[in-house]
Coordinates of C-alpha atoms in Angstrom, one line a residue:
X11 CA 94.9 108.3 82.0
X12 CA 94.3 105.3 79.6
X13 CA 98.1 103.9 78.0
X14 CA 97.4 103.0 74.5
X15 CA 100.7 104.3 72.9
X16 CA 102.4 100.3 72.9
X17 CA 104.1 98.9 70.1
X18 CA 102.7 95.4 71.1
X19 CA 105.0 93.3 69.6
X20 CA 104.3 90.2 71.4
X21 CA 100.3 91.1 69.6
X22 CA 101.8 90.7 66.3
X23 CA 101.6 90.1 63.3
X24 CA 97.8 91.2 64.5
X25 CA 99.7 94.7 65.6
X26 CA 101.8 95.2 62.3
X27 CA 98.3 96.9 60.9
X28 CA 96.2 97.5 64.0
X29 CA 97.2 98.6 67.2
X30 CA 96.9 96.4 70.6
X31 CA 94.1 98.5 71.9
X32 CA 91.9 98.0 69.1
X33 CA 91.4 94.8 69.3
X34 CA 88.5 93.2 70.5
X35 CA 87.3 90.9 73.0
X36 CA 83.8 90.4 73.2
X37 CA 82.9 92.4 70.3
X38 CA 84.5 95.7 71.7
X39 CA 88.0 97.4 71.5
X40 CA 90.2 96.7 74.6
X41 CA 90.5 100.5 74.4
X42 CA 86.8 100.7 74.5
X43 CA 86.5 98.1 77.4
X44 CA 88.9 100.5 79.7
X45 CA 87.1 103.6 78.8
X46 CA 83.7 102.2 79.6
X47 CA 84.9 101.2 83.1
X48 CA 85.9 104.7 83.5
X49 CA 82.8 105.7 82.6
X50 CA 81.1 103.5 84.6
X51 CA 82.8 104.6 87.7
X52 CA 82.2 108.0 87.5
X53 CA 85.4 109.3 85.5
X54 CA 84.4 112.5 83.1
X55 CA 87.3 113.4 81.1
X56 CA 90.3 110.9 80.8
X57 CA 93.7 111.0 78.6
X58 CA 94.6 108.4 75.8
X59 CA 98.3 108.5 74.6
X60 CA 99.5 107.5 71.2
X61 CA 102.7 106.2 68.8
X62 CA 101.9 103.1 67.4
X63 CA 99.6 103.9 64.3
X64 CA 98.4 106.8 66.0
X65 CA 95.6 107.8 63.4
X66 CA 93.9 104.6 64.1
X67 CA 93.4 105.5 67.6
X68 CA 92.5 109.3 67.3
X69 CA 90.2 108.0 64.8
X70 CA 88.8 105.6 67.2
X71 CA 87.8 108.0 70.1
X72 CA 86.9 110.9 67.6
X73 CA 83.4 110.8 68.8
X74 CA 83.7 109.6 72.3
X75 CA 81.6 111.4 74.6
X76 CA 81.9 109.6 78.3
X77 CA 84.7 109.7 79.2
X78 CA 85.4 112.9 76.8
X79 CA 89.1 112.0 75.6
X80 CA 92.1 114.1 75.4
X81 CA 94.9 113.1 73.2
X82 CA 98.8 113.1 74.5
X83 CA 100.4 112.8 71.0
X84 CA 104.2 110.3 71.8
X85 CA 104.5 110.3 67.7
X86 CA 108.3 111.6 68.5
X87 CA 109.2 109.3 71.0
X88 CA 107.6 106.7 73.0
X89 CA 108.0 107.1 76.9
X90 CA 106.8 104.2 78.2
X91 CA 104.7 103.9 81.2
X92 CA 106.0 106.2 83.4
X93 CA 107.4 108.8 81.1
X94 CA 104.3 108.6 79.4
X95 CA 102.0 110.0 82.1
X96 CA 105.2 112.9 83.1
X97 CA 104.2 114.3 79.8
X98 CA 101.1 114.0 80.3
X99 CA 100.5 115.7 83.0
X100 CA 99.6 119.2 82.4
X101 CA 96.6 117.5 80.8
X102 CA 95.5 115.3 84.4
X103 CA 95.3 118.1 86.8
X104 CA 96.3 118.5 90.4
X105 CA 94.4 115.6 92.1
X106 CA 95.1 111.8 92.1
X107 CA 94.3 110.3 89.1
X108 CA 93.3 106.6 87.6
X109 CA 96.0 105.4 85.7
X110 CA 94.9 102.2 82.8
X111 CA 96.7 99.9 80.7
X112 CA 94.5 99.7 77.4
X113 CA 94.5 96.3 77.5
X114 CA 93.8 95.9 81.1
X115 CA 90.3 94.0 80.7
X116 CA 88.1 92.1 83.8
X117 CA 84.8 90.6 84.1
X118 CA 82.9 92.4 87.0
X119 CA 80.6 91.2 89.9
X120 CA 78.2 92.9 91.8
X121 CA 80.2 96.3 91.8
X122 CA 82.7 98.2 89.7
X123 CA 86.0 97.6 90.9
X124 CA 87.2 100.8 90.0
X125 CA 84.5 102.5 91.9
X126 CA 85.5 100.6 95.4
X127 CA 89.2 101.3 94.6
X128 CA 87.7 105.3 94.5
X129 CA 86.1 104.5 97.8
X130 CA 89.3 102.7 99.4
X131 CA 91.8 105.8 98.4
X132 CA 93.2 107.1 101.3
X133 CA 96.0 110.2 100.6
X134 CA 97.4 109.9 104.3
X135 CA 98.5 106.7 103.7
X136 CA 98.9 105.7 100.1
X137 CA 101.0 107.1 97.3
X138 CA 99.5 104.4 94.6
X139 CA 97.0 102.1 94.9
X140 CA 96.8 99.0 92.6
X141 CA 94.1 96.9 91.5
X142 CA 95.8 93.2 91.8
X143 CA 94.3 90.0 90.3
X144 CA 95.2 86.7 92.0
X145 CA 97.3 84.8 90.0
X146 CA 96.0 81.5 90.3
X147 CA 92.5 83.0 89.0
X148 CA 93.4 84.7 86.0
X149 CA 92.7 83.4 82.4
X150 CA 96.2 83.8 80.1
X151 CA 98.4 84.7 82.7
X152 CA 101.3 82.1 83.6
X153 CA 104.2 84.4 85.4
X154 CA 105.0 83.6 88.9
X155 CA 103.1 86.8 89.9
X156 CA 104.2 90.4 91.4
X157 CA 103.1 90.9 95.1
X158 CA 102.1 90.0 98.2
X159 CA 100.2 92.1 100.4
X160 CA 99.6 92.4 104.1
X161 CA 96.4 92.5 106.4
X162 CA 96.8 96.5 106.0
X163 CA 97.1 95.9 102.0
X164 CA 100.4 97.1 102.0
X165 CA 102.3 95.5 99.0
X166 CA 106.0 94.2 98.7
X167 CA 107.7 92.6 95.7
X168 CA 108.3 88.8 95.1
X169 CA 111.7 89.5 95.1
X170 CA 113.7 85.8 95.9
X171 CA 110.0 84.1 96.3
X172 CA 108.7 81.2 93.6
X173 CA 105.9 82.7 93.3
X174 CA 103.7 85.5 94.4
X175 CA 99.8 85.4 95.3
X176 CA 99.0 88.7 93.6
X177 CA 99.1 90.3 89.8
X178 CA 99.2 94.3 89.0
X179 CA 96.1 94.2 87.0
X180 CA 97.2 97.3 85.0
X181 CA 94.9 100.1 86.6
X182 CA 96.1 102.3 89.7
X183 CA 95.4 106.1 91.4
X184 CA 98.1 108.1 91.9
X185 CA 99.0 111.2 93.0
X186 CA 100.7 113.7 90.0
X187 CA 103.5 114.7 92.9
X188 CA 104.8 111.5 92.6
X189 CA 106.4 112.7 89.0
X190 CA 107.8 115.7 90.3
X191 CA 111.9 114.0 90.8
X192 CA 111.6 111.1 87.7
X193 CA 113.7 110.9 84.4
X194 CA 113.5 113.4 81.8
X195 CA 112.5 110.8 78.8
X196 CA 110.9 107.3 78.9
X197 CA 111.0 105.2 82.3
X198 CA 109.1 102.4 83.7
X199 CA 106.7 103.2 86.5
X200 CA 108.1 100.3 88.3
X201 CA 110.3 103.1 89.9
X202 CA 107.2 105.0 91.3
X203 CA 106.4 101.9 92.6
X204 CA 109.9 100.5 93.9
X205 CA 109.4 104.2 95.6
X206 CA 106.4 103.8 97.2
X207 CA 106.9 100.1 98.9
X208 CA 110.3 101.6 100.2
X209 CA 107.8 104.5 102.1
X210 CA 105.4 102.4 103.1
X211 CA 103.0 103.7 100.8
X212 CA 102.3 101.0 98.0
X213 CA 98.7 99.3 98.7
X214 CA 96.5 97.0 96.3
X215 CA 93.2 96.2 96.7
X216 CA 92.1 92.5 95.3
X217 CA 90.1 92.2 92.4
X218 CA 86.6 91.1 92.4
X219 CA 85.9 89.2 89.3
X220 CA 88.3 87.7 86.4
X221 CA 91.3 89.0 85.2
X222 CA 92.0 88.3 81.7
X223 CA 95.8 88.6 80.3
X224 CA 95.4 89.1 76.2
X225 CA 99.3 89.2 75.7
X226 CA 99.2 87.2 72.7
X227 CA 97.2 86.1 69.8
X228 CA 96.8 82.7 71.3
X229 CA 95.1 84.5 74.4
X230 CA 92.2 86.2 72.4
X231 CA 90.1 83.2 72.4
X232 CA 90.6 82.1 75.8
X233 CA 90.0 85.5 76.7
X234 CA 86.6 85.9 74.5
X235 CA 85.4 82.4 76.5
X236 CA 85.9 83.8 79.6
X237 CA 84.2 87.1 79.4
X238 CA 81.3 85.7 77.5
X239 CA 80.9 82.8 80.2
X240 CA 81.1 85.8 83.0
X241 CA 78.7 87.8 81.1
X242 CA 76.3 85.0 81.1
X243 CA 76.8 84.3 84.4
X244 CA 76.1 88.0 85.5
X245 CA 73.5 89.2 83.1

C-alpha cells in the first residue's frame, strides 16, 4: 500500500494546486519513484489512497501497469496513516504487505532495498519491519531521529535520549492482523508500532543508500542534487 492521500501542508503553497506526491525529483513523481521500487522488487498489484485533490492522482496512475494500482477513495474523511490502511484492507489481502509513504524516496546501491527487506521478513519473530535511514546520512532531515536498534535489529524508541542513530524511512511489511483491535476512524500507526516494540516484535533493517527527506519546498533542490549525484555515481 502506497499513502498518497496527505494534505502536505508543510509542501505548500506548491500543494495548494498539486498534491505532495506529484511532485518531482529527478524528473519523476515521488508517487512514481515509490511505485517503481515496488515494481522493481517484485510487487504486482499495490493500493494508492486518496483526499487531497484526488482527481490529480487517479488521473496520474490511470495507465499504470506494474505495479497495477487499486484506488482506496478517503474523499470523506482522511484517516491518516493507520486508519488509512484499516480501510484499506479488504483490498491488500491476507498476507503481509509493504506499506509506503509517497514521498518516501532513496538512492539505491548494488541491490533493492525493498527486495532484501522481502528476504529478511521473518513472521515468527516480527510483527513490522521498517526500513531505517541513519540520521547522520540523510539529505533534508534535521530531527534528532526515531530508533535505536539492537544486534538482533530489534527497535526501541528515543524516548528521554538527545538523539537517536536511526530514521523510519517511510516503507515497512506488516502483517493485516495487526488491524484487527485499532480505532474505528483515523489513527497514527505509531500505535502499531508502540504495540509491537512492547512484544518484542518491532525490527528495522538499515538502509543501503541515501535517504532523502523532501518535507519542504526548500528540500526539493537539495534533494534533486543528491539523487542526480547518486545516479551518476551508480549508473
Amino acid at each position: 500500500m502506497v499513502l498518497a492521500a496527505g494534505l502536505g501542508q508543510r509542501m505548500r503553497p506548491i500543494t495548494d494546486t498539486l498534491p505532495k506526491p506529484l511532485v518531482a525529483i529527478g524528473g519523476k513523481a515521488m508517487l512514481d519513484h515509490a511505485l517503481d521500487r515496488l515494481a522493481e522488487a517484485g510487487v504486482e498489484q499495490a493500493v494508492v489512497n486518496v483526499h487531497h485533490l484526488a482527481a490529480q492522482i487517479e488521473n496520474h496512475l490511470a495507465e499504470r501497469q506494474s505495479p497495477r494500482v487499486t484506488i482506496s477513495d478517503e474523499r470523506a474523511q482522511l484517516l491518516e496513516t493507520g486508519g488509512g490502511v484499516k480501510k484499506a484492507l479488504p483490498l491488500l489481502g491476507q498476507e503481509p504487505f509493504f506499506h509506503v509513504n509517497s514521498d518516501s524516496l532513496w538512492s539505491e546501491t548494488e541491490r533493492s532495498n525493498m527486495s532484501a527487506m522481502a528476504q529478511a521478513w521473518d513472521a515468527g519473530r516480527m510483527d513490522m519491519l521498517l526500513l531505517l535511514a541513519r540520521r547522520e546520512d540523510s539529505v533534508g532531515f534535521d530531527g534528532r531521529g526515531d530508533f535505536f536498534r539492537d544486534d538482533e535489529g530489534l527497535l526501541t524508541r528515543r524516548g528521554s535520549a538527545e538523539s537517536a542513530p536511526y530514521v523510519y524511512a517511510g516503507v515497512a511489511i506488516m502483517k493485516p492482523t495487526l488491524f484487527s483491535d485499532t480505532p474505528e476512524g483515523p489513527f497514527s500507526l505509531n500505535l502499531l508500532f508502540d504495540r509491537a516494540i512492547a512484544a518484542d516484535r518491532l525490527h528495522g533493517l538499515v538502509l543501503e543508500g541515501q535517504w532523502l527527506h523532501v518535507g519542504t519546498p526548500e528540500a526539493i533542490a537539495p534533494a534533486e542534487a543528491a539523487f542526480a549525484a547518486a545516479n551518476r555515481v551508480h549508473a
